[in-house]
Amino acid sequence: MRRWLLRPLALLTTTTALLLNTSTSTSSSISTAHDLPALLSFKSLITKDPLGALSSWTINSSSNGSTHGFCSWTGVKCSRTHPGHVMALRLQGIGLSGTISPFLGNLSRLRVLDLSNNKLEGQIPPSLGNCFALRRLNLSFNSLSSAIPPAMGNLSKLVVLSIRKNNISGTIPPSFADLATVTVFSIASNYVHGQIPPWLGNLTALKDLNVEDNMMSGHVPPALSKLTNLRFLFLGTNNLQGLIPPVLFNMSSLERFDFESNQLSGSLPQDIGSTLPNLKEFSLFYNKFKGQIPSSLSNISSLERIVLHGNRFHGRIPSNIGQNGCLTVFVLGKNELQATESRDWDFLTSLANCSSLSTVDLQLNNLSGILPNSISNLSQKLETLQVGGNQIAGHIPTGIGRYYKLTVLEFADNLFTGTIPSDIGKLSNLRNLFLFQNRYHGEIPLSLGNMSQLNKLILSNNNLEGSIPATFGNLTELISLDLSSNLLSGQIPEEVMSISSLAVFLNLSNNLLDGPITPHVGQLVNLAIMDLSSNKLSSAIPNTLGSCIELQFLYLQGNLLHGQIPKEFMALRGLEELDLSNNNLSGPVPEFLESFQLLKNLNLSFNQLSGPVPDTGIFSNASIVSLTSNGMLCGGPVFFHFPACPYLAPDKL
């Protein structure tokens, strides 16, 4: 028996030592001599076991008349042909914290080690390279760090290697070139750097190669084309550049082709539909590809996902792109694609064949002309529809309301006219509705208040008129509301000022709103940005506004507000910008503003404020404070150029 297998473990109990001393020369006792201590060492380095999964890992429970009772411990499976030897250790997804014991390297018969989905830290023990029988090693979704141990290249029988989603650094060890039997190689979502080794092309058993979301650089090696069994190739979210080697487009076994978020360039071969016949996912999201989208993509009968967002593709979208009927995701946003004539929109008719289509993204292109009614004939499973940032004209088809699963509807920044169809109010699952920067007119449909799941409602920069619907008070999940730069009139409904879920912004600026700011505004206790500027709001600023303690930006300028600045504003210490200019406010400049340390812009100009100006804190910085064109201000720092305040004797105060 090799001495290194019997090294004493400081953290093991005296009982374990006695067990070792009384072991026989049988196979089971030999295994007990190093398998049991290895397991106990593993347990000793676990600092948290929230589910109590290792509570059965005690020597008493291993007794029961047997020297290898540990085979019944949670997560432990022993070999039938080699009794007492641990064959598999599966402890995935149970929230374990701590480090991995190097003594696991003594488990000479171990075939499966799965510690994934825990909270393990520290390095991967190099001693795992001694587990020569290992077939499956899964350490993914932990917080392991340091470099990949080169000794793991000794695992010549390894079939699955997954260490994705950790904090691993360094490069891919050259010793991994000896992993001839590996079929799954995943180091995704780490900090691995360096170039993709060409010798990966020699691991011809590979079916799944995933190095995405790392810091890999350089070019994509042509040698990867030798992986004739490869089904999944994920190289996305790295720093790769240059051309994709043409030979990679001939890898007919590929099902997933993901090179997104790199600096890759070039154009796509026009015959890609015949050279990659088994493709299910094709993603080049955020690269520098140009040229036209090959119409042959429509010939791939299995293709489900086309993701080409963020490139420089131009020309027309192939009219038959959806003829296979299998597309679920169609993402072409942020390119230079064109549509000028009605026939250029024929691809929508083709997409209507795709009964499981869930995402259509055409935003930020050069699409123009009239949006055809066929946009409302797509799959009822549609969840995302984005056509914003183009030059599309026409009306929103009323049939949009049939997409009952829709969560994102984005028609913003186009040339749409007409009214907003009340049909949209049927979209009960909608989370985001973006219709800003168009030419919509008429009133806001009351039915929009039926979309109870809505998070963001942006209708700004249109010609909408009438009053703000009180039905918006039903939008209890709303975090952002922007109705700015329209022709809305009337009072702000108290129902809107009572939407306590508003947390990001409320922007009603540049309208024709009048009347008072309702005291209900104090219910917006989570709001960060409020902009009611450039309206005709009157009366005093409600004291309840001081309850909105999460405010960072408050804009009330350009109204008809009067009275004093409420002393309750003292509670708004998170303010970074406060603009009350161009109103009819009177009274003193509040001294408490001196201590607002986060304030970067205070504009109280063009009011009727009077009295002494504070001279410390933010008021000592001329670039922060504007007090011009007020009534009877005096004192303050010299750069304000206000007259000195008259001295009043104490008995005159």
XYZ file of C-alpha atoms in Angstrom:
653
model
C 0.000 0.000 0.000
C 1.461 3.368 -1.003
C 2.286 5.582 1.952
C 0.718 8.700 0.390
C -2.663 7.031 0.558
C -2.325 6.675 4.327
C -1.193 10.191 5.211
C -2.958 11.172 8.439
C -5.634 13.848 8.164
C -5.505 16.356 10.951
C -9.249 16.904 10.871
C -10.265 13.212 11.032
C -11.418 11.701 14.275
C -9.555 9.191 16.411
C -12.204 6.669 15.454
C -11.120 6.926 11.847
C -7.529 6.235 12.814
C -8.570 3.135 14.732
C -10.544 1.992 11.720
C -7.447 2.328 9.562
C -5.273 0.417 12.024
C -7.666 -2.513 12.154
C -8.224 -2.781 8.408
C -7.425 -6.078 6.749
C -5.690 -6.718 3.469
C -8.972 -7.337 1.650
C -10.076 -5.097 -1.167
C -12.823 -3.537 0.924
C -10.499 -2.714 3.803
C -7.949 -1.210 1.430
C -10.665 0.971 -0.058
C -11.771 1.964 3.433
C -8.203 3.007 4.139
C -8.315 5.801 1.584
C -11.892 6.237 0.301
C -13.396 6.837 3.755
C -10.723 9.355 4.848
C -11.112 11.152 1.515
C -14.847 11.527 2.076
C -14.409 12.669 5.666
C -11.780 15.151 4.543
C -14.232 16.514 1.985
C -16.848 16.962 4.698
C -14.376 18.650 7.035
C -13.775 21.434 4.491
C -17.477 22.131 3.970
C -18.365 25.201 6.016
C -22.086 25.326 5.230
C -24.517 22.531 4.464
C -27.917 24.270 4.523
C -29.923 21.175 3.584
C -28.055 18.864 5.954
C -27.078 16.639 3.044
C -23.886 15.525 4.778
C -25.537 14.797 8.110
C -25.427 11.084 7.270
C -21.686 11.296 6.740
C -20.634 9.953 10.123
C -18.481 7.001 11.060
C -21.219 5.517 13.236
C -23.513 5.293 10.256
C -20.717 3.651 8.292
C -20.366 0.830 10.764
C -23.430 -1.406 10.909
C -21.201 -4.447 10.731
C -19.519 -3.270 7.539
C -16.213 -1.552 6.884
C -17.666 0.353 3.975
C -21.018 1.593 5.226
C -20.135 4.996 3.758
C -21.491 3.616 0.487
C -24.965 4.466 1.790
C -24.106 8.089 2.535
C -26.003 10.803 0.688
C -24.533 11.358 -2.765
C -22.131 8.418 -2.545
C -22.364 5.412 -4.845
C -19.918 2.539 -4.612
C -18.787 0.083 -7.238
C -20.433 -3.326 -7.443
C -17.406 -4.939 -9.007
C -15.023 -3.329 -6.515
C -16.951 -3.260 -3.217
C -16.083 -0.402 -0.908
C -14.696 1.799 -3.668
C -16.504 5.067 -4.371
C -17.615 5.088 -7.990
C -19.725 8.264 -8.006
C -20.004 11.338 -5.805
C -23.042 13.413 -6.692
C -23.711 16.419 -4.459
C -25.032 18.908 -6.975
C -27.407 21.757 -6.168
C -27.511 21.500 -2.382
C -25.915 24.841 -1.446
C -22.613 23.556 -0.073
C -20.020 26.186 0.896
C -16.341 25.601 1.491
C -13.448 24.229 -0.542
C -12.838 20.964 -2.370
C -10.582 18.591 -0.459
C -7.453 17.521 -2.357
C -7.913 14.055 -0.843
C -10.689 13.381 -3.340
C -7.766 12.582 -5.612
C -7.369 9.351 -3.632
C -10.678 7.975 -4.944
C -8.998 5.700 -7.450
C -12.223 4.134 -8.784
C -14.183 7.377 -9.054
C -16.021 7.649 -12.365
C -18.424 10.534 -11.672
C -17.793 13.686 -9.629
C -20.643 16.199 -9.700
C -20.402 19.151 -7.304
C -22.195 21.598 -9.582
C -24.598 24.329 -8.462
C -23.089 24.919 -5.045
C -21.086 27.738 -3.459
C -17.662 26.134 -3.400
C -14.592 28.361 -3.456
C -10.834 28.010 -3.768
C -8.932 26.241 -6.496
C -9.659 23.006 -8.286
C -7.334 20.525 -6.544
C -4.579 19.346 -8.922
C -4.861 15.958 -7.214
C -8.100 15.335 -9.120
C -5.753 14.487 -11.962
C -5.051 11.248 -10.068
C -8.639 10.044 -10.517
C -7.661 8.130 -13.630
C -11.026 6.341 -13.865
C -12.989 9.598 -13.991
C -15.526 9.849 -16.825
C -17.667 12.800 -15.751
C -16.408 15.891 -13.919
C -18.922 18.659 -13.281
C -17.866 21.576 -11.082
C -19.980 24.186 -12.843
C -21.922 26.998 -11.147
C -19.654 27.531 -8.157
C -17.127 30.216 -7.202
C -13.945 28.271 -7.886
C -10.916 30.343 -8.816
C -7.283 30.162 -9.975
C -6.139 28.394 -13.120
C -7.223 25.024 -14.443
C -4.724 22.458 -13.090
C -2.618 20.977 -15.924
C -2.738 17.644 -14.067
C -6.342 17.257 -15.194
C -4.912 16.412 -18.584
C -4.117 13.005 -17.067
C -7.814 12.093 -17.063
C -7.531 10.078 -20.246
C -10.957 8.448 -19.834
C -12.820 11.703 -19.301
C -16.005 12.064 -21.342
C -17.625 15.144 -19.774
C -15.699 18.127 -18.408
C -17.760 21.083 -17.220
C -16.403 23.887 -15.055
C -18.615 26.660 -16.447
C -19.771 29.647 -14.402
C -16.912 29.950 -11.945
C -14.068 32.430 -11.482
C -11.440 30.345 -13.252
C -8.550 32.260 -14.829
C -5.401 31.379 -16.753
C -5.316 29.610 -20.098
C -6.525 26.256 -21.387
C -3.738 23.841 -20.340
C -1.818 22.237 -23.243
C -2.091 18.935 -21.369
C -5.773 18.869 -22.308
C -4.659 17.849 -25.786
C -4.527 14.308 -24.375
C -8.248 14.180 -23.507
C -8.989 12.067 -26.549
C -12.307 10.677 -25.277
C -13.926 13.911 -24.122
C -17.275 14.659 -25.778
C -18.353 17.660 -23.670
C -15.845 20.429 -22.942
C -17.351 23.461 -21.202
C -15.394 26.239 -19.517
C -18.011 28.922 -20.256
C -18.503 32.019 -18.083
C -15.085 32.259 -16.492
C -12.036 34.483 -16.948
C -9.974 32.172 -19.124
C -7.774 34.076 -21.559
C -5.353 33.386 -24.376
C -6.070 31.990 -27.797
C -8.292 29.056 -28.661
C -5.768 26.209 -29.029
C -5.705 24.655 -32.523
C -5.115 21.242 -30.932
C -8.757 21.276 -29.826
C -9.382 20.151 -33.392
C -7.658 16.859 -32.539
C -10.238 15.978 -29.878
C -12.385 14.354 -32.514
C -14.836 12.809 -30.041
C -16.080 16.288 -29.115
C -19.794 16.926 -29.530
C -20.116 20.039 -27.359
C -17.399 22.723 -27.227
C -18.293 25.702 -25.063
C -15.768 28.428 -24.239
C -18.227 31.356 -24.389
C -18.197 34.288 -21.980
C -14.476 34.317 -21.257
C -11.567 36.518 -22.299
C -10.342 34.492 -25.253
C -8.615 36.475 -27.987
C -7.036 36.020 -31.380
C -8.574 34.223 -34.326
C -10.850 31.220 -34.622
C -8.589 28.282 -35.563
C -9.495 26.493 -38.826
C -8.485 23.228 -37.137
C -11.859 23.160 -35.372
C -13.310 21.989 -38.681
C -11.782 18.557 -37.982
C -14.386 18.033 -35.254
C -16.722 16.083 -37.491
C -18.912 14.956 -34.582
C -19.375 18.435 -33.140
C -22.981 19.479 -32.585
C -22.618 22.536 -30.352
C -19.981 25.229 -30.932
C -20.162 28.145 -28.502
C -17.408 30.768 -28.815
C -19.528 33.832 -27.995
C -18.774 36.748 -25.657
C -15.009 36.781 -26.025
C -12.530 39.055 -27.794
C -12.150 37.021 -30.972
C -11.487 38.888 -34.191
C -10.915 38.372 -37.878
C -12.838 36.098 -40.201
C -14.599 32.878 -39.352
C -12.594 30.286 -41.309
C -14.682 29.261 -44.349
C -14.152 25.578 -43.518
C -16.233 26.015 -40.354
C -19.273 26.684 -42.503
C -18.853 23.144 -43.871
C -19.281 21.420 -40.500
C -22.469 19.640 -41.427
C -22.926 18.087 -37.978
C -23.364 21.476 -36.261
C -26.683 22.228 -34.580
C -25.700 25.283 -32.507
C -23.405 27.895 -34.048
C -22.870 30.705 -31.531
C -20.171 33.336 -32.068
C -22.046 36.294 -30.557
C -20.441 39.350 -28.924
C -16.984 39.250 -30.496
C -15.159 41.390 -33.065
C -15.562 38.966 -35.937
C -16.074 40.263 -39.452
C -16.611 39.180 -43.037
C -19.713 37.988 -44.835
C -21.749 34.804 -44.826
C -21.468 32.223 -47.611
C -24.565 32.236 -49.776
C -24.783 28.425 -49.703
C -24.823 28.213 -45.903
C -28.235 26.585 -46.078
C -26.777 23.499 -47.752
C -23.453 23.304 -45.900
C -25.010 23.509 -42.419
C -28.147 21.407 -42.974
C -28.673 20.435 -39.320
C -28.454 23.906 -37.823
C -30.978 24.789 -35.122
C -29.399 27.967 -33.737
C -27.334 30.517 -35.656
C -26.127 33.451 -33.550
C -23.690 36.179 -34.594
C -25.171 38.802 -32.247
C -22.969 41.932 -31.927
C -20.082 41.437 -34.330
C -18.987 43.239 -37.501
C -20.438 41.055 -40.219
C -21.657 42.697 -43.391
C -23.170 41.749 -46.712
C -26.576 40.271 -47.325
C -28.382 37.668 -45.286
C -28.261 34.458 -47.366
C -31.671 33.376 -48.592
C -30.457 29.775 -48.348
C -30.980 29.949 -44.560
C -34.603 29.238 -45.365
C -33.558 25.805 -46.679
C -32.455 24.593 -43.255
C -35.490 22.628 -42.184
C -34.433 22.437 -38.528
C -33.476 26.107 -38.022
C -35.187 27.558 -34.946
C -33.157 30.620 -33.962
C -31.616 33.315 -36.180
C -29.839 35.951 -34.080
C -27.903 38.499 -36.167
C -28.542 41.644 -34.091
C -25.817 44.282 -33.950
C -23.926 43.782 -37.216
C -23.764 45.555 -40.576
C -25.926 43.346 -42.716
C -27.638 45.272 -45.479
C -30.055 44.686 -48.303
C -33.472 43.125 -48.081
C -34.612 40.445 -45.692
C -35.068 37.212 -47.690
C -38.741 36.903 -48.540
C -38.799 33.152 -47.840
C -36.883 33.298 -44.554
C -39.641 31.563 -42.595
C -40.635 28.893 -45.062
C -39.328 26.034 -42.910
C -41.997 26.853 -40.327
C -39.661 26.107 -37.392
C -38.386 29.565 -36.436
C -38.978 30.561 -32.829
C -36.525 33.481 -32.566
C -35.930 35.957 -35.401
C -33.566 38.735 -34.304
C -32.147 41.070 -36.965
C -32.122 44.344 -35.033
C -29.408 47.006 -35.279
C -28.222 46.334 -38.816
C -28.609 48.231 -42.095
C -31.420 46.173 -43.558
C -33.761 47.888 -45.974
C -37.397 47.839 -47.008
C -38.815 50.474 -49.319
C -41.427 48.744 -51.458
C -44.366 46.695 -50.278
C -42.800 43.472 -51.597
C -39.807 44.052 -49.324
C -42.114 43.181 -46.440
C -43.036 39.779 -47.874
C -40.837 38.103 -45.282
C -43.616 38.789 -42.748
C -45.956 36.578 -44.749
C -43.265 33.900 -44.700
C -42.846 34.242 -40.929
C -46.567 33.607 -40.538
C -45.738 29.949 -41.320
C -43.774 29.697 -38.073
C -46.385 28.545 -35.587
C -44.020 28.709 -32.591
C -42.464 32.097 -33.324
C -41.913 33.943 -30.019
C -39.511 36.785 -30.877
C -39.318 39.212 -33.802
C -36.680 41.954 -33.531
C -36.312 44.312 -36.502
C -35.432 47.468 -34.568
C -32.727 49.971 -35.545
C -32.507 49.236 -39.274
C -33.374 51.222 -42.402
C -36.827 49.769 -42.885
C -39.354 52.137 -44.417
C -42.658 52.137 -46.229
C -46.030 51.142 -44.846
C -46.158 48.421 -42.211
C -48.395 45.726 -43.738
C -51.308 44.165 -41.900
C -49.476 40.843 -42.133
C -47.603 41.926 -38.994
C -50.746 40.862 -37.125
C -50.840 37.386 -38.710
C -47.835 35.966 -36.880
C -47.906 33.191 -34.314
C -50.121 33.720 -31.290
C -47.159 32.528 -29.242
C -45.390 35.806 -29.994
C -43.848 37.342 -26.861
C -41.578 40.079 -28.267
C -42.266 42.355 -31.249
C -39.759 45.162 -31.883
C -39.690 47.394 -34.968
C -38.503 50.651 -33.357
C -35.815 52.929 -34.741
C -36.744 52.698 -38.417
C -38.682 54.942 -40.818
C -41.837 52.861 -40.926
C -45.116 54.644 -41.611
C -48.760 53.706 -41.484
C -50.931 52.649 -38.562
C -50.621 50.035 -35.874
C -52.785 47.168 -37.152
C -55.706 46.495 -34.831
C -54.949 42.768 -34.965
C -51.991 43.311 -32.629
C -54.394 42.630 -29.779
C -54.507 38.922 -30.668
C -50.970 38.368 -29.375
C -52.125 37.529 -25.874
C -48.657 36.274 -24.818
C -46.881 39.459 -25.862
C -44.607 40.937 -23.173
C -42.681 43.522 -25.244
C -44.250 45.734 -27.937
C -41.877 48.335 -29.358
C -42.903 50.564 -32.284
C -40.947 53.620 -31.105
C -39.016 56.160 -33.179
C -40.783 55.695 -36.499
C -43.272 57.650 -38.615
C -46.461 55.978 -37.432
C -49.625 58.062 -37.524
C -53.228 57.633 -36.528
C -54.504 56.772 -33.105
C -53.321 54.159 -30.654
C -55.738 51.237 -31.116
C -57.698 50.333 -28.015
C -57.075 46.729 -29.074
C -53.669 46.990 -27.401
C -55.433 46.976 -24.056
C -56.146 43.273 -24.585
C -52.457 42.461 -24.113
C -52.834 41.453 -20.488
C -49.313 39.996 -20.251
C -47.532 43.024 -21.697
C -44.570 44.276 -19.643
C -43.113 46.970 -21.907
C -45.038 49.240 -24.309
C -42.822 51.649 -26.273
C -44.619 53.907 -28.784
C -42.586 57.103 -28.290
C -41.248 59.383 -31.025
C -43.989 58.925 -33.597
C -46.920 60.989 -34.855
C -49.796 59.423 -32.993
C -52.705 61.718 -32.219
C -56.001 61.467 -30.432
C -56.600 60.388 -26.874
C -54.789 57.705 -24.938
C -57.122 54.668 -24.883
C -58.661 53.974 -21.492
C -58.077 50.281 -22.212
C -54.349 50.685 -21.581
C -55.257 50.648 -17.922
C -56.244 46.988 -18.320
C -52.638 45.858 -18.823
C -52.088 45.069 -15.171
C -48.653 43.486 -15.721
C -47.176 46.566 -17.406
C -43.744 47.673 -16.119
C -42.812 50.384 -18.616
C -45.192 52.633 -20.564
C -43.455 55.140 -22.853
C -45.689 57.267 -25.121
C -43.582 60.447 -25.239
C -42.955 62.708 -28.242
C -46.234 62.269 -30.058
C -49.291 64.479 -30.569
C -51.518 62.790 -28.039
C -54.221 64.967 -26.535
C -56.977 64.868 -23.995
C -56.521 63.900 -20.380
C -54.361 61.258 -18.760
C -56.604 58.214 -18.140
C -57.422 57.648 -14.502
C -57.432 53.936 -15.392
C -53.638 54.090 -15.222
C -54.142 53.735 -11.497
C -54.748 50.037 -12.189
C -51.164 49.606 -13.396
C -49.862 48.442 -10.053
C -46.689 46.890 -11.522
C -45.623 50.053 -13.363
C -42.082 51.276 -12.640
C -41.661 53.806 -15.494
C -44.253 56.136 -17.054
C -43.325 58.684 -19.724
C -46.044 60.762 -21.401
C -43.829 63.795 -22.017
C -43.862 66.069 -25.068
C -47.463 65.598 -26.093
C -50.554 67.834 -25.978
C -52.131 66.335 -22.886
C -54.318 68.623 -20.812
C -56.379 68.661 -17.650
C -55.261 67.760 -14.172
C -52.902 64.951 -13.279
C -55.195 62.208 -11.930
C -54.642 61.362 -8.302
C -54.789 57.721 -9.400
C -51.548 58.237 -11.341
C -49.906 59.941 -8.381
C -50.862 56.927 -6.274
C -48.998 54.283 -8.301
C -46.572 53.393 -5.530
C -44.763 50.869 -7.749
C -43.270 53.728 -9.815
C -39.569 53.457 -9.068
C -37.568 54.599 -12.099
C -39.250 57.684 -13.547
C -42.481 59.610 -13.932
C -42.197 62.068 -16.811
C -45.201 64.223 -17.701
C -43.187 67.232 -18.881
C -43.885 69.429 -21.901
C -47.642 69.081 -21.975
C -50.577 71.383 -21.184
C -51.404 69.929 -17.783
C -52.926 72.310 -15.251
C -54.352 72.418 -11.781
C -52.603 71.511 -8.547
C -50.145 68.737 -7.882
C -52.281 66.395 -5.836
C -51.113 65.561 -2.287
C -51.316 61.917 -3.380
C -47.856 62.474 -4.868
C -46.509 61.539 -1.450
C -47.340 57.918 -2.221
C -44.555 57.731 -4.801
C -42.126 56.684 -2.108
C -39.979 54.540 -4.441
C -39.599 57.019 -7.289
C -36.115 58.116 -8.425
C -36.948 60.657 -11.161
C -39.958 62.988 -11.345
C -40.351 65.467 -14.183
C -43.489 67.627 -14.278
C -41.767 70.579 -15.930
C -43.100 72.842 -18.683
C -46.791 72.543 -17.956
C -49.357 74.910 -16.392
C -49.447 73.403 -12.932
C -50.561 75.846 -10.268
C -51.019 76.165 -6.501
C -48.389 75.393 -3.908
C -45.964 72.498 -3.971
C -47.585 69.860 -1.732
C -45.780 69.153 1.518
C -46.316 65.442 0.909
C -43.698 65.528 -1.830
C -41.196 65.389 1.019
C -42.246 61.767 1.563
C -40.674 60.744 -1.752
C -37.352 60.099 -0.086
C -35.912 58.006 -2.943
C -35.988 60.972 -5.341
C -32.703 61.720 -7.064
C -33.960 64.097 -9.750
C -36.909 66.478 -9.310
C -37.941 68.833 -12.104
C -40.868 71.216 -11.556
C -39.599 74.186 -13.596
C -41.704 76.098 -16.063
C -45.042 75.979 -14.259
C -47.215 78.410 -12.268
C -46.388 77.074 -8.824
C -46.479 79.522 -5.921
C -45.932 79.555 -2.208
C -42.789 78.568 -0.352
C -40.453 75.662 -0.900
C -41.797 73.109 1.601
C -39.696 72.522 4.683
C -40.530 68.823 4.189
C -38.016 68.846 1.332
C -35.469 68.521 4.122
C -36.017 64.754 3.878
C -34.999 64.588 0.198
C -31.285 64.197 0.909
C -30.722 61.873 -2.017
C -31.404 64.634 -4.543
C -28.778 65.142 -7.223
C -30.735 67.674 -9.278
C -33.520 70.018 -8.152
C -35.014 72.486 -10.615
C -37.839 74.747 -9.430
C -37.030 77.628 -11.779
C -39.522 79.689 -13.768
C -42.370 79.550 -11.274
C -43.856 82.066 -8.810
C -42.296 80.653 -5.657
C -41.749 83.043 -2.766
C -40.232 83.032 0.676
C -36.656 82.224 1.675
C -34.081 79.937 0.144
C -34.147 76.965 2.558
C -30.991 76.736 4.647
C -31.278 72.952 4.837
C -30.220 72.760 1.195
C -26.700 73.669 2.350
C -26.192 70.137 3.638
C -27.462 68.282 0.539
C -24.106 66.716 -0.260
C -25.235 64.803 -3.358
C -26.789 67.843 -5.034
C -25.015 68.712 -8.286
C -27.537 71.127 -9.769
C -29.873 73.474 -7.881
C -31.862 75.893 -10.017
C -34.204 78.280 -8.203
C -33.947 81.120 -10.726
C -36.845 83.181 -12.075
C -39.019 83.074 -8.975
C -39.940 85.575 -6.235
C -37.638 84.262 -3.516
C -36.411 86.722 -0.894
C -34.226 86.969 2.164
C -30.663 85.869 2.890
C -28.883 83.338 0.719
C -26.995 80.580 2.572
C -23.249 80.874 2.067
C -21.887 77.446 2.961
C -22.207 73.923 1.600
C -23.409 73.723 -1.979
C -24.039 77.482 -2.045
C -20.286 78.053 -2.038
C -20.032 76.440 -5.486
C -21.141 78.774 -8.283
C -21.318 75.937 -10.817
C -23.994 74.114 -8.827
C -26.464 76.829 -7.803
C -28.509 79.238 -9.945
C -30.543 81.968 -8.203
C -30.847 84.620 -10.919
C -33.940 86.786 -11.420
C -35.566 86.460 -8.038
C -37.221 89.055 -5.816
C -35.319 90.371 -2.821
C -32.428 87.976 -2.237
C -29.450 89.263 -0.293
C -26.133 88.105 1.092
C -24.588 84.819 0.106
C -21.197 84.262 -1.557
C -19.871 87.234 -3.529
C -20.190 85.534 -6.926
C -23.998 85.847 -6.665
C -23.627 89.651 -6.604
C -26.563 90.084 -4.246
C -26.651 93.134 -1.976
C -25.762 92.757 1.651
C -28.641 91.885 3.907
C -29.851 94.738 6.125
C -28.804 94.384 9.753
C -31.659 93.945 12.171
C -31.056 94.504 15.881
C -32.031 91.541 18.050
C -35.017 93.427 19.499
C -36.262 94.056 15.952
C -36.080 90.446 14.891
